[in-house]
Short mmCIF file of C-alpha atoms in Angstrom, two decimals:
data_model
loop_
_atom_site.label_atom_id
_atom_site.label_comp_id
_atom_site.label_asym_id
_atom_site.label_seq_id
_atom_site.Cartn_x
_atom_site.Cartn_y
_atom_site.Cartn_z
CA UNK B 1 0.00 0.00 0.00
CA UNK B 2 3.10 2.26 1.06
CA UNK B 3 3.34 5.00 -2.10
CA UNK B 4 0.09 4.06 -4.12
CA UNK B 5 -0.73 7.08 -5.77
CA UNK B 6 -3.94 7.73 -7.80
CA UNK B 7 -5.61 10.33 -9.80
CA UNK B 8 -8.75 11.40 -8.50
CA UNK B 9 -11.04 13.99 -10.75
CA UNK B 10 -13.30 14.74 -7.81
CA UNK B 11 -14.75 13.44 -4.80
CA UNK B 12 -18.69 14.04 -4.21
CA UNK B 13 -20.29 14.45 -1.36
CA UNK B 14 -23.94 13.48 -0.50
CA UNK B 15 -24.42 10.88 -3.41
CA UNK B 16 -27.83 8.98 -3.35
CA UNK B 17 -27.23 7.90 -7.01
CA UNK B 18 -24.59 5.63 -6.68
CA UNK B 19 -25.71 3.16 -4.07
CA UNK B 20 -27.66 2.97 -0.92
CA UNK B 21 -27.94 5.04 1.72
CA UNK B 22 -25.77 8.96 1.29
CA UNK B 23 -22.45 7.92 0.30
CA UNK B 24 -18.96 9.62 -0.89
CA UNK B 25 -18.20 9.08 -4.53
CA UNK B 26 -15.02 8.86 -5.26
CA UNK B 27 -14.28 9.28 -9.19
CA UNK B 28 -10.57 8.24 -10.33
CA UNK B 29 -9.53 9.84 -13.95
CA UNK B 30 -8.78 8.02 -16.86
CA UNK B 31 -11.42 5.67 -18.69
CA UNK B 32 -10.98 2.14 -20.79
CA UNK B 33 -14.23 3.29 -23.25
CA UNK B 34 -14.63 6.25 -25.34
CA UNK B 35 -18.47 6.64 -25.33
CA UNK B 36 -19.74 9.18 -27.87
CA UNK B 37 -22.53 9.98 -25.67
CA UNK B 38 -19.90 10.40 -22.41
CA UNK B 39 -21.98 12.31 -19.43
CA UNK B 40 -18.32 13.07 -17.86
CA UNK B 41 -15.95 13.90 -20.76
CA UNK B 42 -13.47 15.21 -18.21
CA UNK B 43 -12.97 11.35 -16.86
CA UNK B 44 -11.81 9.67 -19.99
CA UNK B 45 -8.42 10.68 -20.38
CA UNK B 46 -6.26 9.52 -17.51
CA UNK B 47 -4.18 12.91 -18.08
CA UNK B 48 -4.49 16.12 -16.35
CA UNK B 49 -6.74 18.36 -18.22
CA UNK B 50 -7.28 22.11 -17.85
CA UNK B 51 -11.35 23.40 -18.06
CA UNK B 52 -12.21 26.80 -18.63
CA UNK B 53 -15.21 28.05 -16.02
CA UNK B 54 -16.91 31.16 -18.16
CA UNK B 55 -18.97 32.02 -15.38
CA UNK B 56 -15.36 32.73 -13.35
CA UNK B 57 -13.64 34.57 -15.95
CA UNK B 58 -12.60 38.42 -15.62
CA UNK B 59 -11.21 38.79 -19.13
CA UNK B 60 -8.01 39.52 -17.75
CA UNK B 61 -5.85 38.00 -20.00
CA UNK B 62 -3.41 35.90 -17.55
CA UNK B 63 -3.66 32.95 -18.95
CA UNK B 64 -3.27 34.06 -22.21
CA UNK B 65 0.64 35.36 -21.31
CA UNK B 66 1.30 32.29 -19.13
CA UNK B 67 0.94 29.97 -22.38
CA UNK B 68 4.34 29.12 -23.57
CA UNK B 69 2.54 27.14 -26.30
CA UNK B 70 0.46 30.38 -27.39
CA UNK B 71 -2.25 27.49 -27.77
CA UNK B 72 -4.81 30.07 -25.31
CA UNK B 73 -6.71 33.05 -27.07
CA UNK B 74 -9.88 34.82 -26.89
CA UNK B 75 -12.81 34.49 -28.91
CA UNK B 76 -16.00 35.66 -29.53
CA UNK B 77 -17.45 32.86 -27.39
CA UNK B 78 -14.38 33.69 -24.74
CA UNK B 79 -11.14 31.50 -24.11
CA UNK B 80 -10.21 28.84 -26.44
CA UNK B 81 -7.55 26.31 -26.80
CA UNK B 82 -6.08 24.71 -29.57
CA UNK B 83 -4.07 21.51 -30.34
CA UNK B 84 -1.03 22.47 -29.04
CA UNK B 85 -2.42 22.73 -25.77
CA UNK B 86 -0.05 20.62 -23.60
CA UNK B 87 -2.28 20.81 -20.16
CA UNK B 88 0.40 21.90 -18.01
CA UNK B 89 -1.76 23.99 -15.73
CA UNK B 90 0.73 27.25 -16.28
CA UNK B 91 -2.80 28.91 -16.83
CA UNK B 92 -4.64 27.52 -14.31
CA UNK B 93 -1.49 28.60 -11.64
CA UNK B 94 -1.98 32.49 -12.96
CA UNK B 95 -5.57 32.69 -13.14
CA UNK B 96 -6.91 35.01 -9.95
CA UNK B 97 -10.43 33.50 -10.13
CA UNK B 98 -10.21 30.24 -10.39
CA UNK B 99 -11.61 30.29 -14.07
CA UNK B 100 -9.06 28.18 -15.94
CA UNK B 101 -9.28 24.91 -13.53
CA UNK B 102 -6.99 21.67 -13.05
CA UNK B 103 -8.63 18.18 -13.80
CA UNK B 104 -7.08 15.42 -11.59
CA UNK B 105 -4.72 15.50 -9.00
CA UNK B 106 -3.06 13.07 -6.93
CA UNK B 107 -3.89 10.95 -3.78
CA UNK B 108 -1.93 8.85 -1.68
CA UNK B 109 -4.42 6.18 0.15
CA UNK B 110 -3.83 6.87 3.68
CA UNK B 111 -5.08 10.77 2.29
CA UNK B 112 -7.88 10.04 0.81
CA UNK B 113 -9.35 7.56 3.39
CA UNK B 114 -8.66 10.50 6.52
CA UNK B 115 -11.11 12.33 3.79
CA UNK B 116 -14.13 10.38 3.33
CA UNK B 117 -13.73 9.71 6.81
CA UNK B 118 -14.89 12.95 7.45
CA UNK B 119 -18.50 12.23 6.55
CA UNK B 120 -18.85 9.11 8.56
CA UNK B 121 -21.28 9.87 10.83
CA UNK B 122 -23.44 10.68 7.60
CA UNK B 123 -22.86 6.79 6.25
CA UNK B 124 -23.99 5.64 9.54
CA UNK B 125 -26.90 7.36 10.11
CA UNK B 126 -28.09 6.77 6.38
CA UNK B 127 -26.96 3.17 5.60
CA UNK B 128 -24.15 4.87 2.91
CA UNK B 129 -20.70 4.44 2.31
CA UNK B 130 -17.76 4.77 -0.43
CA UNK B 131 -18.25 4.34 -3.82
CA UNK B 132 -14.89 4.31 -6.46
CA UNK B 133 -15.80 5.25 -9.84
CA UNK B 134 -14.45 7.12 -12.74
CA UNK B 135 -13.77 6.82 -15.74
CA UNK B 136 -13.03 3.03 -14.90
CA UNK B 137 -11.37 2.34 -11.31
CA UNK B 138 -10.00 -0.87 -13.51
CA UNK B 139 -7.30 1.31 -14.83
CA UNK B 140 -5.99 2.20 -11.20
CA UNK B 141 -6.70 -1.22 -9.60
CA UNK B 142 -4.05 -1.42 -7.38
CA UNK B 143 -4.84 1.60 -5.43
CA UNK B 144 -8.80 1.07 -5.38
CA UNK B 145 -8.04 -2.42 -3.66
CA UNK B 146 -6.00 -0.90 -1.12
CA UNK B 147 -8.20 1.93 -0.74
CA UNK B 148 -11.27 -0.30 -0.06
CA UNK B 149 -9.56 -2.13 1.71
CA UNK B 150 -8.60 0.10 4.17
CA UNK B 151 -12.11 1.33 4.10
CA UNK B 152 -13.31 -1.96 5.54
CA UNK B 153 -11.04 -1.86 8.09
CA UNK B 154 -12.87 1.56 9.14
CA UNK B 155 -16.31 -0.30 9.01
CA UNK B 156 -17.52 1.59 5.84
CA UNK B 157 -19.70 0.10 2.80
CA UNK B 158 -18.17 -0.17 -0.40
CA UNK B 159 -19.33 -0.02 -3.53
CA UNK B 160 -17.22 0.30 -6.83
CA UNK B 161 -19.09 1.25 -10.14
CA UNK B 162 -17.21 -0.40 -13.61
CA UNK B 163 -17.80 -0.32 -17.04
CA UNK B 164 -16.36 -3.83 -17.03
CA UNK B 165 -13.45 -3.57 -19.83
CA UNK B 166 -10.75 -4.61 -17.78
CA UNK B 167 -8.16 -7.19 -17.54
CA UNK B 168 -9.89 -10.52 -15.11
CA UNK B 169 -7.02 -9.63 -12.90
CA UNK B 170 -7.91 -6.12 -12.22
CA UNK B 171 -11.39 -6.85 -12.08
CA UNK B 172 -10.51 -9.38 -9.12
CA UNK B 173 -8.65 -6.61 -7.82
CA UNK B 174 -12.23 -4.39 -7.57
CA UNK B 175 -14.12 -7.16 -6.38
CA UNK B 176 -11.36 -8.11 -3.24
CA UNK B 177 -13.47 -5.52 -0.88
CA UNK B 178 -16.44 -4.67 -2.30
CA UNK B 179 -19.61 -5.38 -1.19
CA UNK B 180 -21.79 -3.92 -4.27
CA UNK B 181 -20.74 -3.38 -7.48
CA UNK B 182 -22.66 -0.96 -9.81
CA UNK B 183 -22.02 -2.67 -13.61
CA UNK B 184 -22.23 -1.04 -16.50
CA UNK B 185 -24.33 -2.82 -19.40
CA UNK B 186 -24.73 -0.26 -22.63
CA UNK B 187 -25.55 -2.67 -25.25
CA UNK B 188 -24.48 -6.49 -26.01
CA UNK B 189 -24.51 -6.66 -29.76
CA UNK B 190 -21.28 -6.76 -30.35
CA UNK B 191 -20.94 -4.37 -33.93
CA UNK B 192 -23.11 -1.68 -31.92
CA UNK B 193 -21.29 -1.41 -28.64
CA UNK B 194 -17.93 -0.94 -30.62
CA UNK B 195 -19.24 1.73 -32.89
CA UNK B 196 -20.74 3.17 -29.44
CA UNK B 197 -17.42 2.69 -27.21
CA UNK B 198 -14.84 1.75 -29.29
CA UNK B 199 -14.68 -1.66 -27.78
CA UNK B 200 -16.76 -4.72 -28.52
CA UNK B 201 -18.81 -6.55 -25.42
CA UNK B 202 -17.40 -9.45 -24.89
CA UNK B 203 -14.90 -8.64 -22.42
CA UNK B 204 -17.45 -6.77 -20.39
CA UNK B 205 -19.56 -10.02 -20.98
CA UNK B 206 -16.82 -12.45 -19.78
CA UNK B 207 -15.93 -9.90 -16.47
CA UNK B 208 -20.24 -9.60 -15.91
CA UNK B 209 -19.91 -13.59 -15.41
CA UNK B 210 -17.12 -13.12 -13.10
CA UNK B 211 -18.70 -10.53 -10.98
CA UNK B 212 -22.14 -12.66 -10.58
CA UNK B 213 -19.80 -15.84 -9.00
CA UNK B 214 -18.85 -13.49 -6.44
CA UNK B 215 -21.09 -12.76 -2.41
CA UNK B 216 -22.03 -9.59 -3.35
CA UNK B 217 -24.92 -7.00 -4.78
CA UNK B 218 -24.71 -6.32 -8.06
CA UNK B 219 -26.75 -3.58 -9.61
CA UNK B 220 -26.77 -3.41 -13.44
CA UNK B 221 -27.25 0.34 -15.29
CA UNK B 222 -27.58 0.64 -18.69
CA UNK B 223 -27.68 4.73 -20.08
CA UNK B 224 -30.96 5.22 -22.43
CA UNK B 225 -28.95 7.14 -25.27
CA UNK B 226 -31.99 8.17 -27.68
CA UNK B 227 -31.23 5.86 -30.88
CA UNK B 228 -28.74 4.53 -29.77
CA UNK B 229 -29.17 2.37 -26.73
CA UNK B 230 -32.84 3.06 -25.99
CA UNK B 231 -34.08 0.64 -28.57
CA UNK B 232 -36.63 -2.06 -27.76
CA UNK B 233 -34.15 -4.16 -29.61
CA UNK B 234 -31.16 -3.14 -27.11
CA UNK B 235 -33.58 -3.17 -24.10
CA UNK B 236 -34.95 -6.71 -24.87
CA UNK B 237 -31.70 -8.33 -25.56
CA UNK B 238 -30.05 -6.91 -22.17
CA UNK B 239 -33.20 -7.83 -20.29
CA UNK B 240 -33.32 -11.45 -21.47
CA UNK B 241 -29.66 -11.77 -20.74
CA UNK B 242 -30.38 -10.66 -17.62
CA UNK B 243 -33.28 -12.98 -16.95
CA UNK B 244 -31.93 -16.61 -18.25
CA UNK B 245 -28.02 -15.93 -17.20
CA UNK B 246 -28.34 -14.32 -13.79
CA UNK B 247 -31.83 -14.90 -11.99
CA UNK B 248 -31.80 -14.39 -8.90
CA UNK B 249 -28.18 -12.54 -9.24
CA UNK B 250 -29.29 -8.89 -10.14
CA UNK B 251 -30.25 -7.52 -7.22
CA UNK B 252 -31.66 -3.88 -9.53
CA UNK B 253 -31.25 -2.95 -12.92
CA UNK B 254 -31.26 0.86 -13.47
CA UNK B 255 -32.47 2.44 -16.51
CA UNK B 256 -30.68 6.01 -16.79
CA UNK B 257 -32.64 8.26 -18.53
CA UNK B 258 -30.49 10.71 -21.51
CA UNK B 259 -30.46 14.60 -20.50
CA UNK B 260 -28.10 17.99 -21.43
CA UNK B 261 -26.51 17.93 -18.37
CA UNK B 262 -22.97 17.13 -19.63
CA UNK B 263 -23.35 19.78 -22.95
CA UNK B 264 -21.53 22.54 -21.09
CA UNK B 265 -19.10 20.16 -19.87
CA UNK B 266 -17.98 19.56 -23.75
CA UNK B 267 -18.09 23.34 -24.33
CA UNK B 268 -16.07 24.65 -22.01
CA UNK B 269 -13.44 22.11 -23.42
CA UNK B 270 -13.48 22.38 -26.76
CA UNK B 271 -14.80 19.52 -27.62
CA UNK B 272 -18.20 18.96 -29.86
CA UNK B 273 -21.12 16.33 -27.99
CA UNK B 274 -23.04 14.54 -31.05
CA UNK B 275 -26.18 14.63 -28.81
CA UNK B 276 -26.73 18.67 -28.57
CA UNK B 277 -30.16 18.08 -29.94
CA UNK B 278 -31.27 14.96 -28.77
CA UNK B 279 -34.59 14.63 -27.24
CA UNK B 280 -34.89 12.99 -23.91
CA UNK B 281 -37.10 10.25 -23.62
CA UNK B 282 -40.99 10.97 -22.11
CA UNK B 283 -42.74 9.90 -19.12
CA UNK B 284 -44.31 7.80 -21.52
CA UNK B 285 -41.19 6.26 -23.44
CA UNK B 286 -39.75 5.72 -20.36
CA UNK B 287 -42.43 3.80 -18.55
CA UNK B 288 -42.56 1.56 -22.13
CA UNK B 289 -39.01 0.90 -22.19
CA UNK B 290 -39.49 -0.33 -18.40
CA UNK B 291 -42.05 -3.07 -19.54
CA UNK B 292 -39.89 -4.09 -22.17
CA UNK B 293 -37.63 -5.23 -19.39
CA UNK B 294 -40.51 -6.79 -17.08
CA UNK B 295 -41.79 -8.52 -19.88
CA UNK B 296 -38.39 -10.20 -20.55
CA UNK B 297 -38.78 -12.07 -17.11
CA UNK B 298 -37.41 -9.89 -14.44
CA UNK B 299 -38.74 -8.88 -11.15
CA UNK B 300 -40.60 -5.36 -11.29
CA UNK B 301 -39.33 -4.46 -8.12
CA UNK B 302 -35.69 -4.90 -9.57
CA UNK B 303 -36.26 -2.58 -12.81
CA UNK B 304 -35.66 1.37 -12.20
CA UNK B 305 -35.79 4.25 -14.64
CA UNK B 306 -34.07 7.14 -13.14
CA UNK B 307 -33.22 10.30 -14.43
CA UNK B 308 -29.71 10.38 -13.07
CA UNK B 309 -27.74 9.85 -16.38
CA UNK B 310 -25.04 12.39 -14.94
CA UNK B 311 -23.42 9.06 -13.61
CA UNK B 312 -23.28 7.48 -16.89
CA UNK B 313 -19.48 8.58 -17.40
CA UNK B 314 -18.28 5.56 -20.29
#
């Protein structure tokens, strides 16, 4: 454990949405899938990244000098960036409002335990915990087992949330102390979760098999993307999967409904979001795609639709 490091994008406070009870989410940077519909862009790359808050800037031009790459102008929708951006954070270190912001920083374990600590008394009195997620904890396996580790040792819940493309080693490595794990589950044909992710099912198929051997919950979330993985094809197939391979092993499947949330996220980044004028789904879409899964064979009690998509970071 002595010297594991990890790069954590942000720790929340409060959660409901990502297991029982209030809990501290923990999200690591750096993800194994490149989702085109990503709710968190800021989590895929395992790199330090630099975000520019609008709402912070003064105009003052700071970070514009500080960039030895002259990759930082202004526009006429305000700062931009360019390729040769190289993320160093010399703009976020001048900036006097906090407007041009570091992505990621570094935590040892025995550091970021002492800091969910801090809200114990909350997990108590609410049945929460910790939950790891990212990006894909996968990628920084060695420090997420030690971390939860140590966490049990303090008494707390775990819970780590995966998108599942991961070695079987570092998905043991997840699974050591855990006691829920929140699985990812986009699509299973194998041509559309590639053209989705950039990375066909099968491994996430092989590590769901490994997860369900294991003495713990497992809660299964699949993000309604409209067209995309919304389909009563998509739904159906995942639901019947779900039904004949793991009865009785799926302790809740979440359905999580597609919003903007994440739109401004891609703008004050630079990059373009292929969804900017996607519809969410209606009350009434919704509640159809949820009997799609009941009719498939699985427990109505088990099958949620939420509108919390904002966790749907792959």
């Amino acid at each position: 454990m002595a010297g594991l490091v990890a790069t954590v994008l942000n720790i929340q406070r409060m959660s409901t949405e990502d297991g029982p009870g209030i809990r501290s989410t923990v999200f690591l940077k750096g993800c194994s899938l490149e989702c085109v519909w990503c709710q968190n862009p800021e989590s895929i790359s395992p790199k330090t990244q630099v975000i520019w808050n609008d709402f912070r800037c003064i105009n003052c031009g700071a970070c514009i000098e500080a960039c030895e790459q002259s990759a930082i102008s202004a526009g006429p929708e305000g700062i931009e960036r360019d390729g040769r951006c190289l993320y160093c954070g010399a703009c976020a270190d001048v900036c006097p409002t906090g407007a041009m912001e570091i992505l990621g920083a570094p935590w040892a374990v025995e550091d970021l335990l002492a800091e969910v600590l801090k809200d114990r008394a909350y997990y108590e009195r609410a049945g929460g915990g910790v939950t790891v997620s990212g990006g894909e904890p996968a990628l920084q396996a060695d420090f997420v087992e030690a971390f939860l580790a140590r966490c049990r040792e303090e008494g707390l819940h775990t819970a780590v949330d995966t998108c599942g493309q991961c070695s079987e080693g570092a998905m043991r490595k997840l699974l050591r102390h855990a006691e829920l794990v929140l699985y990812d589950l986009k699509a299973l044909d194998e041509d559309l979760h590639t053209r989705l992710t950039g990375h066909s099912s099968a491994r996430i198929l092989n590590n769901l098999a490994l997860v369900a051997e294991q003495d713990l919950k497992l809660w299964i979330r699949t993000p309604l993307v409209p067209g995309d993985t919304d389909t009563d094809e998509n739904i159906e197939a995942i639901a019947k999967h779900l039904a004949t391979r793991y009865a009785g092993r799926v302790n809740r499947w979440e359905l999580l409904a597609f919003n903007h949330l994440c739109e401004d996220k891609y703008r004050r980044l630079g990059l373009p979001w292929r969804y900017a004028g996607a519809k969410p789904q209606t009350a009434e879409r919704l509640e159809a795609i949820r009997a799609l899964a009941i009719a498939a064979g699985l427990d109505a009690e088990q099958v949620r639709v939420t509108g919390a998509a904002r966790r749907e970071a792959r």
